[in-house]
Structures are given as C-alpha cells and as structure tokens.
Coordinates of C-alpha atoms and ligand atoms in Angstrom, one line a residue:
M180 CA -71.1 9.2 -43.4
P181 CA -69.8 6.1 -45.3
D182 CA -67.4 6.8 -48.1
G183 CA -68.8 7.1 -51.6
D184 CA -72.1 8.5 -50.4
A185 CA -73.1 10.1 -53.6
V186 CA -75.5 12.7 -52.3
R187 CA -74.2 15.2 -49.8
T188 CA -77.0 16.0 -47.4
D189 CA -77.5 19.2 -45.5
H190 CA -76.5 17.4 -42.5
D191 CA -73.1 17.0 -44.0
E192 CA -72.6 20.5 -45.1
V193 CA -73.8 22.3 -42.0
I194 CA -71.2 22.5 -39.2
A195 CA -73.3 24.5 -36.8
E196 CA -76.9 25.6 -36.6
V197 CA -79.2 27.3 -34.2
R198 CA -83.0 26.9 -34.2
G199 CA -85.5 29.1 -32.4
L200 CA -82.8 30.7 -30.2
V201 CA -84.1 32.9 -27.4
K202 CA -82.0 34.9 -24.9
R203 CA -83.2 37.4 -22.4
F204 CA -81.0 39.5 -20.1
G205 CA -83.4 40.9 -17.5
S206 CA -85.9 43.0 -19.5
V207 CA -83.8 43.0 -22.6
Q208 CA -84.6 40.4 -25.2
A209 CA -81.3 40.0 -27.0
L210 CA -82.4 37.0 -29.3
R211 CA -86.0 36.4 -30.2
G212 CA -86.2 33.2 -32.1
V213 CA -83.1 33.1 -34.2
D214 CA -82.4 30.4 -36.9
V215 CA -79.0 30.4 -38.6
R216 CA -77.1 27.6 -40.4
V217 CA -73.4 27.9 -40.9
V218 CA -72.1 25.8 -43.8
R219 CA -68.8 24.1 -43.4
R220 CA -65.7 25.7 -44.9
T221 CA -67.4 29.0 -45.5
V222 CA -67.2 32.5 -44.1
H223 CA -70.5 33.4 -42.6
A224 CA -70.9 37.1 -41.7
L225 CA -73.2 38.6 -39.1
V226 CA -74.1 42.2 -39.5
G227 CA -76.5 44.5 -37.7
E228 CA -76.9 47.7 -35.7
N229 CA -75.4 48.1 -32.2
G230 CA -77.3 45.9 -29.9
A231 CA -78.9 43.8 -32.6
G232 CA -77.7 40.6 -30.9
K233 CA -74.7 39.6 -33.0
S234 CA -72.2 39.1 -30.1
T235 CA -74.9 37.3 -28.1
L236 CA -75.4 34.8 -31.0
G237 CA -71.7 34.4 -31.4
R238 CA -71.4 33.7 -27.7
V239 CA -74.0 31.0 -27.9
F240 CA -71.9 29.2 -30.5
S241 CA -68.8 29.5 -28.4
G242 CA -70.4 28.5 -25.1
A243 CA -70.1 31.8 -23.3
V244 CA -73.9 32.4 -23.3
Q245 CA -76.6 29.8 -22.5
P246 CA -79.8 30.3 -24.4
D247 CA -83.2 30.4 -22.6
A248 CA -84.8 28.5 -25.4
G249 CA -83.9 26.9 -28.7
T250 CA -81.3 24.4 -29.9
L251 CA -77.7 24.5 -30.9
L252 CA -76.5 21.8 -33.2
I253 CA -72.9 20.9 -34.0
D254 CA -72.3 18.5 -36.9
G255 CA -76.1 17.9 -36.9
A256 CA -76.3 16.8 -33.2
P257 CA -77.9 18.9 -30.5
V258 CA -75.3 20.1 -27.9
R259 CA -75.4 22.1 -24.7
F260 CA -72.3 24.1 -24.0
R261 CA -72.2 25.1 -20.3
Q262 CA -68.9 27.1 -20.7
P263 CA -66.4 28.0 -23.4
R264 CA -64.3 25.0 -22.6
D265 CA -67.2 22.7 -23.7
A266 CA -67.3 24.6 -27.0
Q267 CA -63.6 24.4 -27.4
R268 CA -63.7 20.6 -27.0
A269 CA -66.2 20.6 -29.9
G270 CA -63.8 22.7 -31.9
V271 CA -65.6 26.1 -31.6
V272 CA -63.5 29.0 -30.4
A273 CA -64.2 32.7 -30.2
V274 CA -62.1 35.8 -30.7
S275 CA -64.1 38.2 -28.7
Q276 CA -65.0 41.8 -29.3
E277 CA -63.7 42.8 -25.9
L278 CA -60.1 41.6 -25.4
T279 CA -59.7 38.9 -22.8
L280 CA -56.0 38.6 -22.5
V281 CA -54.0 38.5 -19.3
P282 CA -52.0 41.7 -19.4
Q283 CA -49.3 40.6 -16.9
L284 CA -48.4 37.6 -19.0
D285 CA -46.2 37.2 -22.1
V286 CA -47.7 36.9 -25.5
I287 CA -46.8 33.2 -25.7
D288 CA -48.3 32.4 -22.3
N289 CA -51.5 34.1 -23.3
V290 CA -51.7 32.1 -26.6
F291 CA -51.3 28.8 -24.8
L292 CA -53.1 29.5 -21.6
G293 CA -55.3 26.5 -21.0
V294 CA -53.9 24.4 -23.9
E295 CA -51.7 21.4 -23.5
E296 CA -48.6 23.0 -25.1
R297 CA -48.5 25.6 -22.4
R298 CA -45.5 26.3 -20.3
A299 CA -43.8 23.6 -18.3
G300 CA -42.7 25.5 -15.2
L301 CA -41.3 28.9 -16.2
I302 CA -40.1 28.1 -19.7
A303 CA -42.4 27.8 -22.6
T304 CA -42.0 24.3 -24.0
A305 CA -40.2 23.9 -27.3
R306 CA -43.4 22.6 -28.8
A307 CA -45.2 25.7 -27.8
R308 CA -42.5 27.9 -29.3
D309 CA -42.5 26.0 -32.5
R310 CA -46.3 26.2 -32.8
F311 CA -46.2 29.9 -32.0
E312 CA -43.6 30.4 -34.7
E313 CA -45.6 28.3 -37.2
L314 CA -48.8 30.3 -36.4
T315 CA -47.2 33.8 -36.6
T316 CA -45.5 32.8 -39.9
Q317 CA -48.7 31.4 -41.3
L318 CA -50.6 34.6 -40.3
G319 CA -47.8 37.0 -41.3
F320 CA -47.9 38.6 -37.8
D321 CA -44.7 40.2 -36.5
L322 CA -45.0 39.6 -32.8
S323 CA -42.4 38.7 -30.2
P324 CA -43.5 35.8 -28.0
H325 CA -41.9 37.2 -24.9
Q326 CA -43.4 40.7 -24.8
R327 CA -45.7 41.4 -22.0
V328 CA -49.3 41.8 -23.3
R329 CA -49.6 44.9 -21.1
N330 CA -47.1 46.7 -23.3
L331 CA -48.9 46.0 -26.6
N332 CA -51.2 48.3 -28.4
V333 CA -54.8 47.3 -29.1
A334 CA -54.0 46.1 -32.6
D335 CA -51.3 43.8 -31.4
R336 CA -53.5 42.4 -28.7
Q337 CA -56.1 41.6 -31.2
K338 CA -53.4 39.6 -33.1
V339 CA -52.6 37.7 -30.0
E340 CA -56.3 36.9 -29.6
I341 CA -56.4 35.6 -33.1
I342 CA -53.3 33.4 -32.7
R343 CA -54.8 32.2 -29.5
A344 CA -58.0 31.0 -31.1
L345 CA -56.0 29.2 -33.9
A346 CA -53.7 27.5 -31.4
R347 CA -56.8 25.8 -30.1
T348 CA -57.2 24.0 -33.5
A349 CA -60.6 25.3 -34.0
R350 CA -62.9 24.0 -36.7
L351 CA -65.3 26.9 -36.2
V352 CA -63.8 30.3 -35.3
V353 CA -66.1 33.1 -34.2
L354 CA -64.4 36.4 -35.0
D355 CA -66.3 39.2 -33.3
E356 CA -65.3 42.6 -34.8
P357 CA -61.8 41.4 -35.5
T358 CA -61.0 44.4 -37.7
S359 CA -62.1 47.3 -35.5
A360 CA -58.7 47.9 -34.0
L361 CA -56.6 47.2 -37.1
V362 CA -55.4 49.7 -39.7
A363 CA -56.0 49.3 -43.4
N364 CA -53.0 47.1 -44.3
E365 CA -53.6 44.9 -41.3
V366 CA -57.2 44.5 -42.2
T367 CA -56.2 43.3 -45.7
Q368 CA -53.9 40.9 -44.0
L369 CA -56.6 39.6 -41.7
L370 CA -59.0 39.1 -44.5
D371 CA -56.3 37.1 -46.3
I372 CA -56.0 35.0 -43.1
V373 CA -59.7 34.4 -43.0
R374 CA -59.6 33.1 -46.6
R375 CA -56.6 31.0 -45.8
L376 CA -58.3 29.5 -42.8
V377 CA -61.3 28.5 -44.9
A378 CA -59.0 27.1 -47.6
N379 CA -57.5 24.9 -44.9
G380 CA -60.9 23.6 -43.8
T381 CA -61.9 26.0 -41.0
T382 CA -65.2 27.7 -40.9
V383 CA -65.5 31.3 -39.8
L384 CA -68.4 33.2 -38.3
F385 CA -67.4 36.8 -38.9
V386 CA -69.1 39.7 -37.0
S387 CA -68.2 43.1 -38.4
H388 CA -69.5 46.6 -39.0
A389 CA -67.1 47.1 -41.9
L390 CA -69.6 46.2 -44.6
Q391 CA -67.2 46.3 -47.5
D392 CA -64.8 43.9 -45.7
V393 CA -67.8 41.6 -45.0
L394 CA -68.7 41.5 -48.6
D395 CA -65.1 41.0 -49.7
V396 CA -64.5 38.0 -47.5
S397 CA -67.8 36.2 -46.8
D398 CA -69.9 33.6 -48.6
T399 CA -73.1 34.2 -46.7
V400 CA -74.3 37.3 -44.9
T401 CA -76.9 37.2 -42.2
V402 CA -78.5 40.5 -41.2
M403 CA -79.9 40.9 -37.7
R404 CA -82.1 43.6 -36.3
D405 CA -83.5 43.8 -32.7
G406 CA -82.7 40.2 -31.9
E407 CA -84.1 38.7 -35.1
V408 CA -82.7 37.6 -38.4
V409 CA -84.1 39.8 -41.1
S410 CA -82.2 38.3 -44.0
S411 CA -79.7 35.6 -44.8
G412 CA -78.2 34.8 -48.2
P413 CA -75.2 34.8 -50.5
A414 CA -72.9 37.8 -50.1
S415 CA -72.6 38.1 -53.8
E416 CA -76.2 39.4 -53.9
Q417 CA -75.6 42.3 -51.6
T418 CA -73.9 45.7 -51.6
P419 CA -72.9 47.8 -48.6
D420 CA -76.0 49.9 -49.3
T421 CA -78.4 46.9 -49.4
L422 CA -76.9 45.6 -46.2
A423 CA -77.1 49.0 -44.4
T424 CA -80.8 49.3 -45.5
A425 CA -81.6 45.8 -44.1
M426 CA -79.7 46.6 -40.9
L427 CA -81.4 49.8 -40.2
G428 CA -84.7 49.2 -41.8
R429 CA -84.2 52.4 -43.7
T430 CA -81.8 53.8 -46.3
H431 CA -78.7 55.3 -45.0
D432 CA -75.6 57.0 -46.3
L433 CA -72.5 57.5 -44.4
S434 CA -71.6 61.1 -44.7
F435 CA -69.5 63.6 -42.8
P436 CA -70.9 66.9 -41.4
T437 CA -69.9 70.0 -43.2
R438 CA -66.7 71.5 -41.8
R439 CA -67.3 74.8 -40.0
P440 CA -64.3 77.1 -39.8
P441 CA -62.2 77.2 -36.5
T442 CA -61.8 80.5 -34.7
Q443 CA -58.8 82.6 -35.3
A444 CA -58.3 82.7 -31.5
E445 CA -55.0 81.8 -29.8
S446 CA -54.1 78.1 -29.7
V447 CA -55.6 76.2 -26.8
L448 CA -53.0 73.6 -27.2
S449 CA -49.4 74.0 -28.4
V450 CA -47.0 71.2 -28.8
R451 CA -43.3 72.1 -29.4
G452 CA -40.6 69.7 -30.4
L453 CA -42.2 66.8 -28.5
G454 CA -40.2 63.6 -28.5
L455 CA -40.0 60.2 -26.9
R456 CA -36.8 58.2 -27.2
R457 CA -36.8 56.3 -30.5
R458 CA -40.6 56.4 -30.8
F459 CA -41.3 59.9 -32.1
E460 CA -39.3 63.1 -32.6
D461 CA -39.6 66.8 -33.1
V462 CA -43.4 66.9 -33.2
T463 CA -44.8 70.5 -33.3
F464 CA -48.3 71.6 -33.9
D465 CA -51.2 73.7 -32.5
V466 CA -54.8 73.1 -31.9
R467 CA -57.1 76.2 -31.8
P468 CA -60.6 76.3 -30.2
R469 CA -63.2 74.9 -32.6
E470 CA -60.6 73.1 -34.6
I471 CA -60.3 69.4 -35.3
V472 CA -56.7 68.5 -36.0
G473 CA -56.1 65.0 -37.3
L474 CA -53.0 62.8 -36.8
A475 CA -52.9 60.2 -39.5
G476 CA -50.5 57.4 -39.6
L477 CA -50.0 53.7 -39.4
V478 CA -49.7 51.9 -36.0
D479 CA -45.9 52.3 -35.8
S480 CA -46.0 55.9 -37.1
G481 CA -46.0 57.4 -33.6
A482 CA -49.4 59.1 -34.0
G483 CA -51.0 57.1 -31.2
L484 CA -48.1 57.8 -28.9
V485 CA -48.2 61.5 -29.6
A486 CA -51.9 61.5 -28.7
G487 CA -51.0 59.6 -25.6
A488 CA -48.4 62.1 -24.6
V489 CA -50.9 65.0 -25.1
A490 CA -53.4 63.2 -22.9
G491 CA -50.9 62.5 -20.1
V492 CA -50.8 58.8 -20.6
I493 CA -47.2 58.8 -21.8
R494 CA -44.4 61.0 -20.6
P495 CA -42.4 62.5 -23.4
T496 CA -38.7 62.9 -23.0
R497 CA -38.3 66.1 -24.9
G498 CA -40.1 69.2 -25.9
Q499 CA -42.8 71.2 -24.4
M500 CA -46.6 71.5 -24.2
L501 CA -48.6 74.6 -23.6
I502 CA -52.2 75.0 -22.6
D503 CA -53.6 78.4 -23.3
G504 CA -50.1 79.6 -23.6
V505 CA -48.9 78.3 -20.3
P506 CA -46.3 75.5 -20.2
V507 CA -47.5 72.3 -18.5
R508 CA -45.9 69.0 -17.7
L509 CA -48.5 66.4 -17.4
T510 CA -47.9 63.5 -15.1
S511 CA -51.1 61.4 -15.7
P512 CA -54.4 61.4 -17.4
T513 CA -56.0 62.8 -14.2
D514 CA -53.5 65.6 -14.3
A515 CA -54.3 66.3 -17.9
L516 CA -57.9 66.4 -17.0
R517 CA -57.2 69.1 -14.4
H518 CA -55.6 71.1 -17.2
G519 CA -58.7 70.7 -19.4
I520 CA -57.5 67.8 -21.6
S521 CA -59.7 64.8 -21.8
L522 CA -59.0 61.5 -23.4
L523 CA -61.3 59.2 -25.4
P524 CA -59.0 56.1 -25.1
E525 CA -58.4 53.5 -27.6
S526 CA -59.4 50.6 -25.4
R527 CA -62.7 50.6 -23.6
R528 CA -61.8 47.9 -21.2
D529 CA -58.3 48.7 -20.2
E530 CA -58.3 52.4 -20.0
G531 CA -61.8 53.6 -20.4
L532 CA -64.6 52.0 -18.5
F533 CA -65.2 50.2 -15.2
M534 CA -67.1 47.3 -16.7
R535 CA -68.7 46.1 -13.6
R536 CA -69.9 49.5 -12.4
P537 CA -73.1 51.3 -13.3
I538 CA -73.3 53.4 -16.4
R539 CA -74.1 56.6 -14.5
E540 CA -70.9 56.3 -12.4
N541 CA -68.8 55.7 -15.4
V542 CA -70.0 58.9 -17.1
T543 CA -69.5 61.1 -14.1
V544 CA -66.3 59.6 -12.7
G545 CA -64.1 62.4 -14.1
K546 CA -66.2 65.1 -12.7
A547 CA -67.6 64.0 -9.4
S548 CA -67.5 67.6 -8.2
I549 CA -70.2 68.8 -10.6
V550 CA -72.7 66.5 -9.1
S551 CA -71.4 66.0 -5.5
R552 CA -71.6 69.6 -4.4
W553 CA -75.3 69.3 -4.5
G554 CA -75.4 67.0 -1.5
M555 CA -78.8 65.4 -1.3
M556 CA -79.7 66.3 -4.8
R557 CA -76.7 64.5 -6.1
R558 CA -78.2 61.3 -7.4
R559 CA -81.2 63.0 -9.1
L560 CA -79.0 65.6 -10.6
E561 CA -76.6 63.0 -11.8
G562 CA -79.4 61.1 -13.3
V563 CA -80.7 64.2 -15.2
L564 CA -77.2 65.2 -16.4
V565 CA -76.1 61.8 -17.4
G566 CA -79.4 60.9 -18.9
S567 CA -79.5 63.9 -21.2
Q568 CA -75.9 63.3 -22.2
L569 CA -76.6 59.7 -23.1
R570 CA -79.8 60.5 -24.9
T571 CA -77.9 62.8 -27.2
F572 CA -75.7 59.8 -27.9
D573 CA -78.6 57.5 -28.4
V574 CA -77.3 54.9 -26.0
R575 CA -79.6 51.9 -25.8
M576 CA -79.7 50.7 -22.2
S577 CA -82.2 49.4 -19.7
S578 CA -81.4 51.9 -17.0
L579 CA -78.6 54.2 -15.9
D580 CA -77.9 51.8 -13.1
A581 CA -77.2 48.9 -15.3
R582 CA -73.6 47.7 -15.4
V583 CA -71.5 48.8 -18.4
D584 CA -70.8 45.2 -19.3
T585 CA -74.5 44.6 -20.0
L586 CA -74.3 47.0 -23.0
S587 CA -73.4 45.9 -26.5
G588 CA -69.9 46.9 -27.7
G589 CA -71.1 49.9 -29.7
N590 CA -73.2 51.2 -26.8
Q591 CA -70.2 50.9 -24.5
Q592 CA -68.3 53.1 -27.0
K593 CA -71.0 55.7 -26.8
V594 CA -70.8 55.7 -23.0
L595 CA -67.1 56.2 -23.2
L596 CA -67.5 59.1 -25.5
A597 CA -70.2 60.6 -23.2
K598 CA -67.7 60.2 -20.3
S599 CA -64.9 61.9 -22.0
V600 CA -66.9 65.0 -22.9
F601 CA -69.0 65.2 -19.8
V602 CA -66.2 67.1 -18.2
R603 CA -66.4 69.8 -20.8
P604 CA -62.7 69.7 -21.7
K605 CA -60.9 72.4 -23.6
V606 CA -59.2 69.8 -25.6
L607 CA -60.5 66.3 -26.4
V608 CA -58.0 63.7 -27.5
A609 CA -60.2 61.3 -29.5
M610 CA -58.6 58.0 -30.4
Q611 CA -60.6 55.9 -32.7
P612 CA -63.9 57.4 -31.6
T613 CA -66.2 55.1 -33.6
R614 CA -64.6 51.8 -32.7
G615 CA -67.2 49.1 -33.0
V616 CA -70.2 51.3 -33.7
D617 CA -72.6 50.7 -36.5
V618 CA -73.1 52.9 -39.6
G619 CA -76.0 54.9 -38.1
A620 CA -74.1 55.6 -34.8
K621 CA -71.0 56.5 -36.8
S622 CA -72.7 59.4 -38.4
S623 CA -74.1 60.6 -35.2
I624 CA -70.7 60.5 -33.5
Y625 CA -69.3 62.4 -36.4
S626 CA -72.0 65.1 -36.0
L627 CA -71.3 65.2 -32.3
L628 CA -67.6 65.7 -32.7
S629 CA -68.3 68.4 -35.2
D630 CA -70.8 70.1 -32.8
L631 CA -68.4 69.9 -29.8
A632 CA -65.8 71.6 -31.9
H633 CA -68.3 74.2 -33.0
D634 CA -69.1 74.9 -29.4
G635 CA -65.5 75.8 -28.8
M636 CA -63.6 72.6 -28.0
G637 CA -60.3 71.8 -29.7
I638 CA -60.1 68.2 -30.9
L639 CA -57.1 66.1 -31.6
L640 CA -58.3 63.1 -33.6
V641 CA -56.3 59.9 -34.2
S642 CA -57.9 56.9 -35.9
P643 CA -56.7 53.9 -37.8
E644 CA -59.8 54.6 -39.9
I645 CA -58.0 57.2 -41.9
E646 CA -61.2 58.1 -43.8
E647 CA -62.7 59.5 -40.7
V648 CA -59.7 61.7 -40.0
Y649 CA -59.9 62.8 -43.6
G650 CA -63.6 63.5 -43.4
L651 CA -63.6 65.4 -40.1
A652 CA -60.4 67.2 -39.6
H653 CA -59.7 70.8 -40.6
R654 CA -56.0 70.0 -40.9
I655 CA -54.1 66.7 -40.9
L656 CA -50.6 66.0 -39.8
V657 CA -49.3 62.9 -41.5
M658 CA -46.9 60.9 -39.4
H659 CA -44.4 58.3 -40.6
G660 CA -41.6 56.7 -38.7
G661 CA -42.1 58.9 -35.6
R662 CA -42.0 62.2 -37.5
V663 CA -44.6 64.6 -38.9
I664 CA -43.8 64.4 -42.6
A665 CA -46.5 66.6 -44.0
E666 CA -49.4 68.8 -43.0
V667 CA -52.3 68.6 -45.4
D668 CA -55.6 70.4 -45.9
P669 CA -58.1 67.6 -46.5
K670 CA -60.1 69.9 -48.8
A671 CA -57.1 70.4 -51.0
I672 CA -55.8 66.9 -51.3
A673 CA -57.4 63.8 -52.7
Y674 CA -58.0 60.9 -50.3
D675 CA -55.9 58.5 -52.3
E676 CA -53.0 60.9 -52.4
M677 CA -53.1 61.4 -48.6
M678 CA -53.3 57.6 -48.1
R679 CA -50.2 57.3 -50.2
L680 CA -48.4 59.6 -47.9
V681 CA -49.6 57.7 -44.9
L682 CA -48.5 54.4 -46.3
T683 CA -45.3 55.2 -48.1
A684 CA -44.2 58.7 -46.9
D685 CA -43.9 59.4 -50.6
R686 CA -44.3 63.1 -50.9
T687 CA -44.6 63.4 -54.7
G688 CA -48.0 64.8 -55.3
G689 CA -48.4 65.6 -51.7
E690 CA -49.0 69.0 -50.2
G691 CA -45.5 69.8 -49.2
A692 CA -43.7 68.9 -46.0
A693 CA -44.3 70.5 -42.6
Ligands
ATP845 N1 -74.6 40.3 -20.1 C1 -75.6 41.0 -20.5 N2 -76.4 41.6 -19.6 C2 -77.5 42.3 -20.0 N3 -77.7 42.7 -21.2 C3 -76.9 42.2 -22.2 C4 -75.8 41.4 -21.9 N4 -75.2 41.1 -23.0 C5 -75.9 41.7 -24.0 N5 -76.9 42.4 -23.5 C6 -77.9 43.2 -24.3 O1 -78.4 42.4 -25.4 C7 -78.5 43.2 -26.5 C8 -77.7 42.6 -27.7 O2 -76.4 42.8 -27.4 P1 -75.2 42.3 -28.3 O3 -73.9 42.5 -27.5 O4 -75.5 40.9 -28.8 O5 -75.3 43.3 -29.5 P2 -74.3 43.4 -30.8 O6 -75.2 43.1 -32.0 O7 -73.1 42.6 -30.7 O8 -74.0 45.0 -30.8 P3 -72.6 45.8 -31.1 O9 -72.6 46.0 -32.6 O10 -72.8 47.1 -30.4 O11 -71.5 45.0 -30.6 C9 -78.2 44.6 -26.1 O12 -79.3 45.3 -25.9 C10 -77.3 44.4 -24.9 O13 -77.4 45.5 -24.0
MG846 MG1 -71.1 43.0 -30.3

C-alpha cells in the first residue's frame, strides 16, 4: 500500500482469513465450510464445545493441518502451508494445547530450537541468552534458562511454550487454551501479556474455555459448533451466558452438584507428618470413604507435590501414609494402584495417555486383569466395559479403536478420567480434573466425581481452578509455602475469604489454622 492512502481497505486490516474451510479426519468432519477473518492487531477468540473444531482451525492457520478444501489467506494473498515451518516463515506461530517441548532439553534450548539464535555447540549463544532474558522480563516470567524441561510442572512448561512462540517473532500467535494449566494470578499475567502483544503490533488468535477471560481480553469472538461458525462479532456484545448458549445451542448454567455427607467410617487414607525436603512439611490429613478433600494452593504451595506423593509419583522424605490403617511406602504410581490409589494426572501427554494407542487400551491399561482373565471373550468384554464407561463420560469418538491423539483435547481429558476410575480405586487423586473441557462437560465431570464419592470412593482433589475445589470438596486444606495453613469448611467460608487465604496466607477472617 502506498503511503497516504486515505481509505484503509479490508485487505489492509485483515492479517489472516479462511474461506470455505473443510477438513475431514476419516469419518469425522472437523470443519464444514468455515469462514473467519482475523483483523490485524486484535485479539480474536475462538470458543466452542469440545470437538467443535477450534484446534483444527488454529492448526490450519499455523500450518499443522492441511485443509481438504477452502482457502487460507495471509495479508490478503492465498497461501498453502505444508508444515508449521512454512507458517513460521509467514509469521504465524502456534502455542498448542498439547505441550510439544523436548523434556530432555533445557528451557533455553527448547525456546530456540529451530531458530537462528540457537545454541552454538554446547553453549547457548550470548544472543540467545539476551533474547531469553528480554522475553522473560517482558512477560514477567520467572524461569531459569538452564532447567531441564522434564523437571518443570505443567504451568511452567506452558510458559516455555509461550516464550518459544514469541522468540519466533510472530505476527500472528495462535494460543490454544493457554490458560488451562495456569493458576489465577498467572492467568491475569497471561491476559496482560496478550494485551501487551497486541499493543506491540502482534495479532492473537485465542482459543479458550474460560469464557470470562475470553471476554476480558478479546476484541472479536467467534463461536464454533460442530465444525461450523455459529456467530462472530464484537466481544463487547457478549456475556459468558450468551456465549455458552451459542456454543451449546441451549442455555446452560455451571453449577456444582449438592454435597452429600461422607460416611463416618474409618479413614481410607491417612497422611501423617508428610514432608519432602524444602518443598513441603508436616502435612497431616485424612480422607474417609465418600469424602472429597480439597487441597487448595498456588503452584508453589506444595499442594501438587503432596498429591503426587499420595499417588506414588514423588517419594516423600518424611512422615507416613496409611491405607485402611495399614502403613504403606509407595514406590511408584503402579505400586500406589496396587494399594488402591489411582491418579488422574495433571498432564495428559506426559503421564496420562499413550497418544498413539487405541482408546480402549488406554482405558484398561491399569486393570488388564479384569478383562484378560476372560481369555477369548477379552476383546468383546473390554469393548462393553470400556464402551459403557466412556458413554457415561460422553466421549465423542469415532470408535474405541481410534487412536487417542485423534480426539479433541477435552475428549482426551474424559478418556483420562475414565482410565483413572476404571480400576475402581479406593482413593482417587484428581489433579485438575476438568483441564481443557467445555462448560457442559465440566458439569458432567463434577457430577461424576460427586457420584464416585457417593459410591464410596475417597477423593483428594487438587486444582488450580480453586472454584472447583471450593464447589466440590467437603473439606479444604489450604496450603501455602509448603505447609497446611488452614482447614476450611467451604459451606462456612465465603469464596473470596478462602481465596485470600490461598493467595496471601492471611488468616484474619479465616476459619482458624489447622
Ligand atoms: N488428527 C486427527 N485425527 C482424527 N480426528 C481428529 C484429529 N484431530 C481432530 N480430530 C477430530 O476433529 C474434531 C474437532 O477436533 P478439535 O481438536 O478441532 O476440537 P476442539 O474444538 O479443539 O475441542 P477441545 O475443546 O476439546 O480441544 C473432533 O471430533 C476430533 O476428534
Ligand atoms: Mg482443542
């Protein structure tokens, strides 16, 4: 465009556009004729139910998926991206829903993998280090460049993914569910980052189930349902309710099931003075059958680690654990499973599912004996058992034999949950059970957890979405700085008050210390 062109055309304003986009995966039609225009220097949100086609659309923009029909235009010109590298060259980069880092490498190596500033030999170049410093400062992230990614929790890995995208000097960043592994204060930070990116001239395509965040940060919201766009317009004209209604095609309110009282029976799980060097200390609590006990705390509070210790992922250095009154020393998650403790892990890809294996195998992997002792009948029985389990969870899939990585993120989460309860554990350690699932599925997972508890299971619930801990648990242990600082009854304390405890460890107005 020549300078001084008085009238800005559409062509000028639109950085990326798709027309008539169609994408099939076997019998599944993920996109059925999608038209979307993304205006330069704006945040464009994509919302929709699990499986609606959001990630697929995002992947078309970032070159990871090639459409069967339709056109992609960048800066008004039709393009054909054969791989993410092509998109990168055009300035389009994705931060994907499933983390794609190399666990064996350092943070800084992951950030610059495939970019020119990357390591020369074994030492990160000064230029790479400077750029890393600049990006983390700009983003307000506290990350050491030389940590192995393997040792980071999910939230930190997500930060690495974000830095990685920005290191590629992207003009259009596709953020697919960037907030689902972050806790409240980090989400606020991320939304600030998104705003700053846009202020600096970047455009952001933002895929999220957190409808309020979407409205807080975006200019335009496009709602998808079953592979089609059902509406697209200014965010200022929407509320979380109107979005949910458009997504689901019906009205919907997110509510928690009524709490049913736990039994007065003996504890199924007792934790006594549990500690792990400098990470958490002196943690003591009980979980009874039919009881949901919540652990609430920020990422560095130790809550996640305590849950990991209970599930056999982490070995505590002090204290004791008893199952049905019998002391146990768990050596691994498999060992925990033998003792009746099942884990719903934080990360689907790293700890939870075999992405390239069929759905049915993933669900039964912990309990092969249930199905294998039937010999010839095995596959059919497996099909029946797994099928009914997944139907309760409303998993949308083409068949039980489909690979897990063909499912949408939310549906993978449901398979993970199905797997963790298929073994009928005495205790379920549920970490962020609704990660990446849509509003409708959230409610059904809440009812499911409540029903599982009602059937006799003890549940230890840890989630960065403190609301869900507050809404579901019978009792909540608030953790701060590696210690349990209070035990609260969610029916007797206001949410804001509990949040203040979680954030500041300030006990005034709280329920009293544990
Ligand atoms: N590689 C693939 N192979 C087969 N089917 C796929 C593949 N990728 C996506 N699908 C299917 O396409 C549909 C749309 O999936 P997509 O991942 O785009 O949904 P989504 O809107 O991102 O959902 P979620 O909110 O759960 O992440 C789903 O039915 C999914 O199972
Ligand atoms: Mg998705």
